[in-house]
């Protein structure tokens, strides 16, 4: 596996790739777990030239969020990526990334930035757009892979890249979970043993909410009931528990392809998850 720490060396490596080979990018913030690795395995299985990036993007964190304590373990990440036979790892510095000129791409906020996580984390999608534009204008992959765990982010990036005219096909991949059902996340390691017991209940509550919606056919009543259940179970705050269509439009009981989205806190740790309804 080649490891490139700057854009110049990355471009030299990218220029060596055979012209007919599919170039795939899997952007990450590192501290890799089986969720990240599932995206990489998908690209590798399809025999694509697989580039993984690790970059903790400060612009997508709010001023009171966890940027300073976001977990890092590059050595371990490199071991995991080598085992999967990833062709190229890109680990740029902040200066390297933010000095790169992307003025050719004019980003205008998308409507879906105002809902779900965008409503509660106003810096998040502008920050994601900024780094995605940088990464994609540097690498210009044929395909890119994103996890359904961050479903709104996946839809956002897909729409953003299309609007800006990037060629990349944007592929989603299902959420990888712990045995308890808890969606894997680098942030889960913030949880104490007691907090983890609460976090482990989230997926079960999502499935109960889904069942209640399908039985009672009254979305808003089910959501009110399960917001209370979540709070009673020890979740300390709920940003949202909401049903939307799979393209993130407002949903009613007759909408097809519905998803249930949740963002909840256990003390300082914010967890997100979503399931099909
Ligand atoms: P992150 O490092 O959190 O920015 O995530 C990098 C990519 O991995 C994103 O596309 C995430 O959606 C994806 N990802 C994170 N956790 C999971 C998971 N549990 N299952 C599947 N994909 C995931």
PDB file of C-alpha atoms in Angstrom, residues 3-230:
ATOM      1  CA  UNK A   3       0.876   6.110   1.630  1.00  0.00           C
ATOM      2  CA  UNK A   4       0.726   9.685   0.343  1.00  0.00           C
ATOM      3  CA  UNK A   5       0.885  12.567   2.763  1.00  0.00           C
ATOM      4  CA  UNK A   6       0.724  15.328   0.210  1.00  0.00           C
ATOM      5  CA  UNK A   7      -1.196  16.119  -2.967  1.00  0.00           C
ATOM      6  CA  UNK A   8       1.877  16.121  -5.205  1.00  0.00           C
ATOM      7  CA  UNK A   9       2.875  12.553  -4.326  1.00  0.00           C
ATOM      8  CA  UNK A  10      -0.754  11.436  -4.524  1.00  0.00           C
ATOM      9  CA  UNK A  11      -1.091  12.804  -8.055  1.00  0.00           C
ATOM     10  CA  UNK A  12       2.095  11.036  -9.122  1.00  0.00           C
ATOM     11  CA  UNK A  13       0.621   7.728  -7.892  1.00  0.00           C
ATOM     12  CA  UNK A  14      -2.774   8.392  -9.496  1.00  0.00           C
ATOM     13  CA  UNK A  15      -1.086   9.066 -12.826  1.00  0.00           C
ATOM     14  CA  UNK A  16       0.408   5.572 -12.767  1.00  0.00           C
ATOM     15  CA  UNK A  17      -3.006   3.843 -12.683  1.00  0.00           C
ATOM     16  CA  UNK A  18      -4.017   2.025 -15.869  1.00  0.00           C
ATOM     17  CA  UNK A  19      -6.512   4.114 -17.815  1.00  0.00           C
ATOM     18  CA  UNK A  20      -9.202   1.388 -17.920  1.00  0.00           C
ATOM     19  CA  UNK A  21      -9.036   0.689 -14.174  1.00  0.00           C
ATOM     20  CA  UNK A  22     -11.923   1.946 -12.028  1.00  0.00           C
ATOM     21  CA  UNK A  23     -10.668   4.398  -9.388  1.00  0.00           C
ATOM     22  CA  UNK A  24     -12.645   4.318  -6.150  1.00  0.00           C
ATOM     23  CA  UNK A  25     -12.467   6.619  -3.171  1.00  0.00           C
ATOM     24  CA  UNK A  26     -13.554   5.909   0.389  1.00  0.00           C
ATOM     25  CA  UNK A  27     -13.254   9.088   2.462  1.00  0.00           C
ATOM     26  CA  UNK A  28     -12.952   8.602   6.238  1.00  0.00           C
ATOM     27  CA  UNK A  29     -11.883  10.395   9.378  1.00  0.00           C
ATOM     28  CA  UNK A  30      -9.886   7.361  10.503  1.00  0.00           C
ATOM     29  CA  UNK A  31     -10.065   5.289  13.705  1.00  0.00           C
ATOM     30  CA  UNK A  32     -11.291   2.625  11.356  1.00  0.00           C
ATOM     31  CA  UNK A  33     -13.811  -0.043  12.378  1.00  0.00           C
ATOM     32  CA  UNK A  34     -15.724  -2.751  10.534  1.00  0.00           C
ATOM     33  CA  UNK A  35     -18.203  -0.184   9.187  1.00  0.00           C
ATOM     34  CA  UNK A  36     -15.422   1.651   7.311  1.00  0.00           C
ATOM     35  CA  UNK A  37     -13.845  -1.641   6.292  1.00  0.00           C
ATOM     36  CA  UNK A  38     -17.129  -2.880   4.784  1.00  0.00           C
ATOM     37  CA  UNK A  39     -17.047   0.021   2.296  1.00  0.00           C
ATOM     38  CA  UNK A  40     -13.461  -0.776   1.395  1.00  0.00           C
ATOM     39  CA  UNK A  41     -14.175  -4.505   1.017  1.00  0.00           C
ATOM     40  CA  UNK A  42     -16.981  -3.682  -1.395  1.00  0.00           C
ATOM     41  CA  UNK A  43     -14.636  -1.726  -3.671  1.00  0.00           C
ATOM     42  CA  UNK A  44     -11.893  -4.354  -3.381  1.00  0.00           C
ATOM     43  CA  UNK A  45     -14.318  -7.169  -4.239  1.00  0.00           C
ATOM     44  CA  UNK A  46     -15.123  -5.322  -7.470  1.00  0.00           C
ATOM     45  CA  UNK A  47     -11.386  -5.215  -8.237  1.00  0.00           C
ATOM     46  CA  UNK A  48     -11.276  -1.420  -8.201  1.00  0.00           C
ATOM     47  CA  UNK A  49      -8.165   0.653  -7.511  1.00  0.00           C
ATOM     48  CA  UNK A  50      -9.053   1.632  -3.972  1.00  0.00           C
ATOM     49  CA  UNK A  51      -8.005   4.913  -2.431  1.00  0.00           C
ATOM     50  CA  UNK A  52      -8.844   5.540   1.230  1.00  0.00           C
ATOM     51  CA  UNK A  53      -8.457   8.984   2.692  1.00  0.00           C
ATOM     52  CA  UNK A  54      -8.070   9.748   6.371  1.00  0.00           C
ATOM     53  CA  UNK A  55      -8.661  13.375   7.268  1.00  0.00           C
ATOM     54  CA  UNK A  56     -10.353  14.781  10.345  1.00  0.00           C
ATOM     55  CA  UNK A  57     -12.097  17.738   8.809  1.00  0.00           C
ATOM     56  CA  UNK A  58     -12.241  20.575  11.364  1.00  0.00           C
ATOM     57  CA  UNK A  59     -14.793  22.496   9.278  1.00  0.00           C
ATOM     58  CA  UNK A  60     -17.559  19.975   9.868  1.00  0.00           C
ATOM     59  CA  UNK A  61     -17.365  20.256  13.666  1.00  0.00           C
ATOM     60  CA  UNK A  62     -19.254  22.889  15.638  1.00  0.00           C
ATOM     61  CA  UNK A  63     -17.359  25.108  18.136  1.00  0.00           C
ATOM     62  CA  UNK A  64     -18.566  23.043  21.115  1.00  0.00           C
ATOM     63  CA  UNK A  65     -18.195  19.666  19.423  1.00  0.00           C
ATOM     64  CA  UNK A  66     -15.595  16.908  19.785  1.00  0.00           C
ATOM     65  CA  UNK A  67     -12.894  17.958  17.270  1.00  0.00           C
ATOM     66  CA  UNK A  68     -10.180  18.101  19.938  1.00  0.00           C
ATOM     67  CA  UNK A  69     -10.900  14.655  21.317  1.00  0.00           C
ATOM     68  CA  UNK A  70     -11.813  12.875  18.073  1.00  0.00           C
ATOM     69  CA  UNK A  71      -9.990   9.502  18.289  1.00  0.00           C
ATOM     70  CA  UNK A  72      -6.842   8.916  16.224  1.00  0.00           C
ATOM     71  CA  UNK A  73      -4.884   5.673  15.717  1.00  0.00           C
ATOM     72  CA  UNK A  74      -3.090   5.935  12.389  1.00  0.00           C
ATOM     73  CA  UNK A  75      -0.777   2.975  13.047  1.00  0.00           C
ATOM     74  CA  UNK A  76      -3.683   0.635  13.627  1.00  0.00           C
ATOM     75  CA  UNK A  77      -5.595   2.103  10.658  1.00  0.00           C
ATOM     76  CA  UNK A  78      -2.608   1.442   8.373  1.00  0.00           C
ATOM     77  CA  UNK A  79      -2.437  -2.195   9.561  1.00  0.00           C
ATOM     78  CA  UNK A  80      -6.127  -2.711   8.812  1.00  0.00           C
ATOM     79  CA  UNK A  81      -5.849  -1.130   5.357  1.00  0.00           C
ATOM     80  CA  UNK A  82      -2.756  -3.169   4.491  1.00  0.00           C
ATOM     81  CA  UNK A  83      -4.609  -6.372   5.394  1.00  0.00           C
ATOM     82  CA  UNK A  84      -7.359  -5.449   2.943  1.00  0.00           C
ATOM     83  CA  UNK A  85      -4.734  -4.741   0.279  1.00  0.00           C
ATOM     84  CA  UNK A  86      -5.852  -1.158  -0.242  1.00  0.00           C
ATOM     85  CA  UNK A  87      -3.751   0.315  -3.045  1.00  0.00           C
ATOM     86  CA  UNK A  88      -3.399   3.855  -1.742  1.00  0.00           C
ATOM     87  CA  UNK A  89      -3.863   5.727   1.512  1.00  0.00           C
ATOM     88  CA  UNK A  90      -4.071   9.508   1.418  1.00  0.00           C
ATOM     89  CA  UNK A  91      -3.363  11.247   4.757  1.00  0.00           C
ATOM     90  CA  UNK A  92      -3.005  14.940   4.001  1.00  0.00           C
ATOM     91  CA  UNK A  93      -2.254  17.643   6.545  1.00  0.00           C
ATOM     92  CA  UNK A  94      -4.794  20.380   7.191  1.00  0.00           C
ATOM     93  CA  UNK A  95      -2.554  22.949   5.514  1.00  0.00           C
ATOM     94  CA  UNK A  96      -2.181  20.758   2.437  1.00  0.00           C
ATOM     95  CA  UNK A  97      -5.954  20.389   2.090  1.00  0.00           C
ATOM     96  CA  UNK A  98      -7.041  23.931   2.850  1.00  0.00           C
ATOM     97  CA  UNK A  99      -4.363  25.569   0.673  1.00  0.00           C
ATOM     98  CA  UNK A 100      -5.688  23.629  -2.317  1.00  0.00           C
ATOM     99  CA  UNK A 101      -7.649  25.881  -4.682  1.00  0.00           C
ATOM    100  CA  UNK A 102     -11.165  24.734  -5.517  1.00  0.00           C
ATOM    101  CA  UNK A 103     -12.571  28.054  -6.678  1.00  0.00           C
ATOM    102  CA  UNK A 104     -13.750  26.465  -9.950  1.00  0.00           C
ATOM    103  CA  UNK A 105     -16.524  24.816  -7.952  1.00  0.00           C
ATOM    104  CA  UNK A 106     -19.216  27.135  -6.689  1.00  0.00           C
ATOM    105  CA  UNK A 107     -21.039  25.464  -3.839  1.00  0.00           C
ATOM    106  CA  UNK A 108     -24.546  26.627  -3.050  1.00  0.00           C
ATOM    107  CA  UNK A 109     -26.299  25.154   0.007  1.00  0.00           C
ATOM    108  CA  UNK A 110     -28.776  22.407  -0.819  1.00  0.00           C
ATOM    109  CA  UNK A 111     -32.296  22.276   0.605  1.00  0.00           C
ATOM    110  CA  UNK A 112     -31.655  19.037   2.474  1.00  0.00           C
ATOM    111  CA  UNK A 113     -29.098  20.838   4.627  1.00  0.00           C
ATOM    112  CA  UNK A 114     -31.877  22.406   6.649  1.00  0.00           C
ATOM    113  CA  UNK A 115     -33.357  19.185   7.981  1.00  0.00           C
ATOM    114  CA  UNK A 116     -32.316  16.387  10.365  1.00  0.00           C
ATOM    115  CA  UNK A 117     -28.628  16.780  11.337  1.00  0.00           C
ATOM    116  CA  UNK A 118     -28.293  19.993   9.313  1.00  0.00           C
ATOM    117  CA  UNK A 119     -30.810  21.682  11.589  1.00  0.00           C
ATOM    118  CA  UNK A 120     -28.902  20.807  14.746  1.00  0.00           C
ATOM    119  CA  UNK A 121     -25.338  21.000  13.404  1.00  0.00           C
ATOM    120  CA  UNK A 122     -25.285  24.086  11.150  1.00  0.00           C
ATOM    121  CA  UNK A 123     -21.548  23.763  10.384  1.00  0.00           C
ATOM    122  CA  UNK A 124     -21.791  20.143   9.410  1.00  0.00           C
ATOM    123  CA  UNK A 125     -22.947  20.107   5.783  1.00  0.00           C
ATOM    124  CA  UNK A 126     -21.071  23.252   4.688  1.00  0.00           C
ATOM    125  CA  UNK A 127     -17.969  21.599   6.206  1.00  0.00           C
ATOM    126  CA  UNK A 128     -18.669  18.289   4.469  1.00  0.00           C
ATOM    127  CA  UNK A 129     -19.243  20.096   1.151  1.00  0.00           C
ATOM    128  CA  UNK A 130     -15.928  21.915   1.516  1.00  0.00           C
ATOM    129  CA  UNK A 131     -13.871  18.780   2.096  1.00  0.00           C
ATOM    130  CA  UNK A 132     -15.737  16.676  -0.462  1.00  0.00           C
ATOM    131  CA  UNK A 133     -15.107  19.300  -3.145  1.00  0.00           C
ATOM    132  CA  UNK A 134     -11.405  19.333  -2.234  1.00  0.00           C
ATOM    133  CA  UNK A 135     -11.055  15.551  -2.182  1.00  0.00           C
ATOM    134  CA  UNK A 136     -12.992  14.999  -5.393  1.00  0.00           C
ATOM    135  CA  UNK A 137     -11.253  17.733  -7.321  1.00  0.00           C
ATOM    136  CA  UNK A 138      -7.864  16.320  -6.272  1.00  0.00           C
ATOM    137  CA  UNK A 139      -8.689  12.637  -6.890  1.00  0.00           C
ATOM    138  CA  UNK A 140     -11.655  12.706  -9.329  1.00  0.00           C
ATOM    139  CA  UNK A 141     -12.645   9.074  -8.632  1.00  0.00           C
ATOM    140  CA  UNK A 142     -14.939   7.037 -10.877  1.00  0.00           C
ATOM    141  CA  UNK A 143     -16.774   5.724  -7.828  1.00  0.00           C
ATOM    142  CA  UNK A 144     -17.048   6.586  -4.161  1.00  0.00           C
ATOM    143  CA  UNK A 145     -18.537   4.681  -1.239  1.00  0.00           C
ATOM    144  CA  UNK A 146     -20.492   5.998   1.751  1.00  0.00           C
ATOM    145  CA  UNK A 147     -22.236   4.304   4.664  1.00  0.00           C
ATOM    146  CA  UNK A 148     -25.992   4.325   5.184  1.00  0.00           C
ATOM    147  CA  UNK A 149     -25.297   5.004   8.841  1.00  0.00           C
ATOM    148  CA  UNK A 150     -24.810   8.621   7.776  1.00  0.00           C
ATOM    149  CA  UNK A 151     -27.715   8.435   5.369  1.00  0.00           C
ATOM    150  CA  UNK A 152     -28.326  12.185   5.056  1.00  0.00           C
ATOM    151  CA  UNK A 153     -24.630  12.701   4.368  1.00  0.00           C
ATOM    152  CA  UNK A 154     -24.762  10.058   1.617  1.00  0.00           C
ATOM    153  CA  UNK A 155     -27.743  11.751  -0.083  1.00  0.00           C
ATOM    154  CA  UNK A 156     -26.160  15.182   0.395  1.00  0.00           C
ATOM    155  CA  UNK A 157     -22.855  14.146  -1.191  1.00  0.00           C
ATOM    156  CA  UNK A 158     -24.618  12.377  -4.055  1.00  0.00           C
ATOM    157  CA  UNK A 159     -26.652  15.501  -4.851  1.00  0.00           C
ATOM    158  CA  UNK A 160     -23.697  17.855  -4.352  1.00  0.00           C
ATOM    159  CA  UNK A 161     -21.371  15.946  -6.677  1.00  0.00           C
ATOM    160  CA  UNK A 162     -24.051  15.656  -9.347  1.00  0.00           C
ATOM    161  CA  UNK A 163     -24.832  19.373  -9.157  1.00  0.00           C
ATOM    162  CA  UNK A 164     -21.167  20.312  -9.463  1.00  0.00           C
ATOM    163  CA  UNK A 165     -20.655  17.965 -12.417  1.00  0.00           C
ATOM    164  CA  UNK A 166     -18.259  15.440 -10.851  1.00  0.00           C
ATOM    165  CA  UNK A 167     -18.243  12.115 -12.655  1.00  0.00           C
ATOM    166  CA  UNK A 168     -18.174   9.908  -9.549  1.00  0.00           C
ATOM    167  CA  UNK A 169     -20.861   7.294  -9.076  1.00  0.00           C
ATOM    168  CA  UNK A 170     -21.869   7.496  -5.416  1.00  0.00           C
ATOM    169  CA  UNK A 171     -22.548   4.118  -3.842  1.00  0.00           C
ATOM    170  CA  UNK A 172     -24.106   3.453  -0.453  1.00  0.00           C
ATOM    171  CA  UNK A 173     -23.450   0.505   1.789  1.00  0.00           C
ATOM    172  CA  UNK A 174     -25.478  -0.910   4.647  1.00  0.00           C
ATOM    173  CA  UNK A 175     -24.861  -0.034   8.282  1.00  0.00           C
ATOM    174  CA  UNK A 176     -22.568  -2.417  10.138  1.00  0.00           C
ATOM    175  CA  UNK A 177     -23.667  -3.039  13.708  1.00  0.00           C
ATOM    176  CA  UNK A 178     -22.326  -4.490  16.942  1.00  0.00           C
ATOM    177  CA  UNK A 179     -24.022  -7.674  18.206  1.00  0.00           C
ATOM    178  CA  UNK A 180     -26.289  -5.461  20.302  1.00  0.00           C
ATOM    179  CA  UNK A 181     -27.462  -3.697  17.135  1.00  0.00           C
ATOM    180  CA  UNK A 182     -25.571  -0.493  17.954  1.00  0.00           C
ATOM    181  CA  UNK A 183     -24.309   1.055  14.721  1.00  0.00           C
ATOM    182  CA  UNK A 184     -20.517   1.013  14.718  1.00  0.00           C
ATOM    183  CA  UNK A 185     -19.012   4.466  15.041  1.00  0.00           C
ATOM    184  CA  UNK A 186     -15.614   5.901  15.953  1.00  0.00           C
ATOM    185  CA  UNK A 187     -17.507   7.979  18.515  1.00  0.00           C
ATOM    186  CA  UNK A 188     -18.800   4.907  20.409  1.00  0.00           C
ATOM    187  CA  UNK A 189     -15.501   4.785  22.249  1.00  0.00           C
ATOM    188  CA  UNK A 190     -16.501   7.944  24.135  1.00  0.00           C
ATOM    189  CA  UNK A 191     -19.163   5.900  25.943  1.00  0.00           C
ATOM    190  CA  UNK A 192     -18.574   4.633  29.484  1.00  0.00           C
ATOM    191  CA  UNK A 193     -19.742   1.107  30.338  1.00  0.00           C
ATOM    192  CA  UNK A 194     -22.959   2.501  31.797  1.00  0.00           C
ATOM    193  CA  UNK A 195     -23.551   4.742  28.788  1.00  0.00           C
ATOM    194  CA  UNK A 196     -22.870   1.845  26.436  1.00  0.00           C
ATOM    195  CA  UNK A 197     -25.696  -0.132  28.075  1.00  0.00           C
ATOM    196  CA  UNK A 198     -28.052   2.696  27.151  1.00  0.00           C
ATOM    197  CA  UNK A 199     -26.606   3.098  23.632  1.00  0.00           C
ATOM    198  CA  UNK A 200     -27.137  -0.607  22.995  1.00  0.00           C
ATOM    199  CA  UNK A 201     -30.886  -0.035  23.301  1.00  0.00           C
ATOM    200  CA  UNK A 202     -31.147   2.462  20.455  1.00  0.00           C
ATOM    201  CA  UNK A 203     -31.523  -0.043  17.620  1.00  0.00           C
ATOM    202  CA  UNK A 204     -34.119  -2.022  19.578  1.00  0.00           C
ATOM    203  CA  UNK A 205     -36.140   1.185  20.074  1.00  0.00           C
ATOM    204  CA  UNK A 206     -35.903   2.040  16.385  1.00  0.00           C
ATOM    205  CA  UNK A 207     -37.301  -1.374  15.523  1.00  0.00           C
ATOM    206  CA  UNK A 208     -40.092  -0.979  18.097  1.00  0.00           C
ATOM    207  CA  UNK A 209     -40.947   2.448  16.668  1.00  0.00           C
ATOM    208  CA  UNK A 210     -41.067   0.973  13.184  1.00  0.00           C
ATOM    209  CA  UNK A 211     -43.405  -1.808  14.361  1.00  0.00           C
ATOM    210  CA  UNK A 212     -45.645   0.669  16.144  1.00  0.00           C
ATOM    211  CA  UNK A 213     -45.860   2.834  13.000  1.00  0.00           C
ATOM    212  CA  UNK A 214     -46.703  -0.151  10.836  1.00  0.00           C
ATOM    213  CA  UNK A 215     -49.295  -1.483  13.340  1.00  0.00           C
ATOM    214  CA  UNK A 216     -51.008   1.753  14.298  1.00  0.00           C
ATOM    215  CA  UNK A 217     -50.601   3.669  11.041  1.00  0.00           C
ATOM    216  CA  UNK A 218     -50.123   6.931  12.905  1.00  0.00           C
ATOM    217  CA  UNK A 219     -46.570   8.200  12.500  1.00  0.00           C
ATOM    218  CA  UNK A 220     -46.759  11.219  14.789  1.00  0.00           C
ATOM    219  CA  UNK A 221     -48.319   9.274  17.683  1.00  0.00           C
ATOM    220  CA  UNK A 222     -45.661   6.555  17.412  1.00  0.00           C
ATOM    221  CA  UNK A 223     -42.884   9.142  17.340  1.00  0.00           C
ATOM    222  CA  UNK A 224     -44.177  10.937  20.434  1.00  0.00           C
ATOM    223  CA  UNK A 225     -44.502   7.619  22.275  1.00  0.00           C
ATOM    224  CA  UNK A 226     -40.973   6.455  21.426  1.00  0.00           C
ATOM    225  CA  UNK A 227     -39.322   9.793  22.124  1.00  0.00           C
ATOM    226  CA  UNK A 228     -40.627   9.362  25.662  1.00  0.00           C
ATOM    227  CA  UNK A 229     -39.499   5.739  25.760  1.00  0.00           C
ATOM    228  CA  UNK A 230     -35.991   6.793  24.711  1.00  0.00           C
TER     229      UNK A 230
END
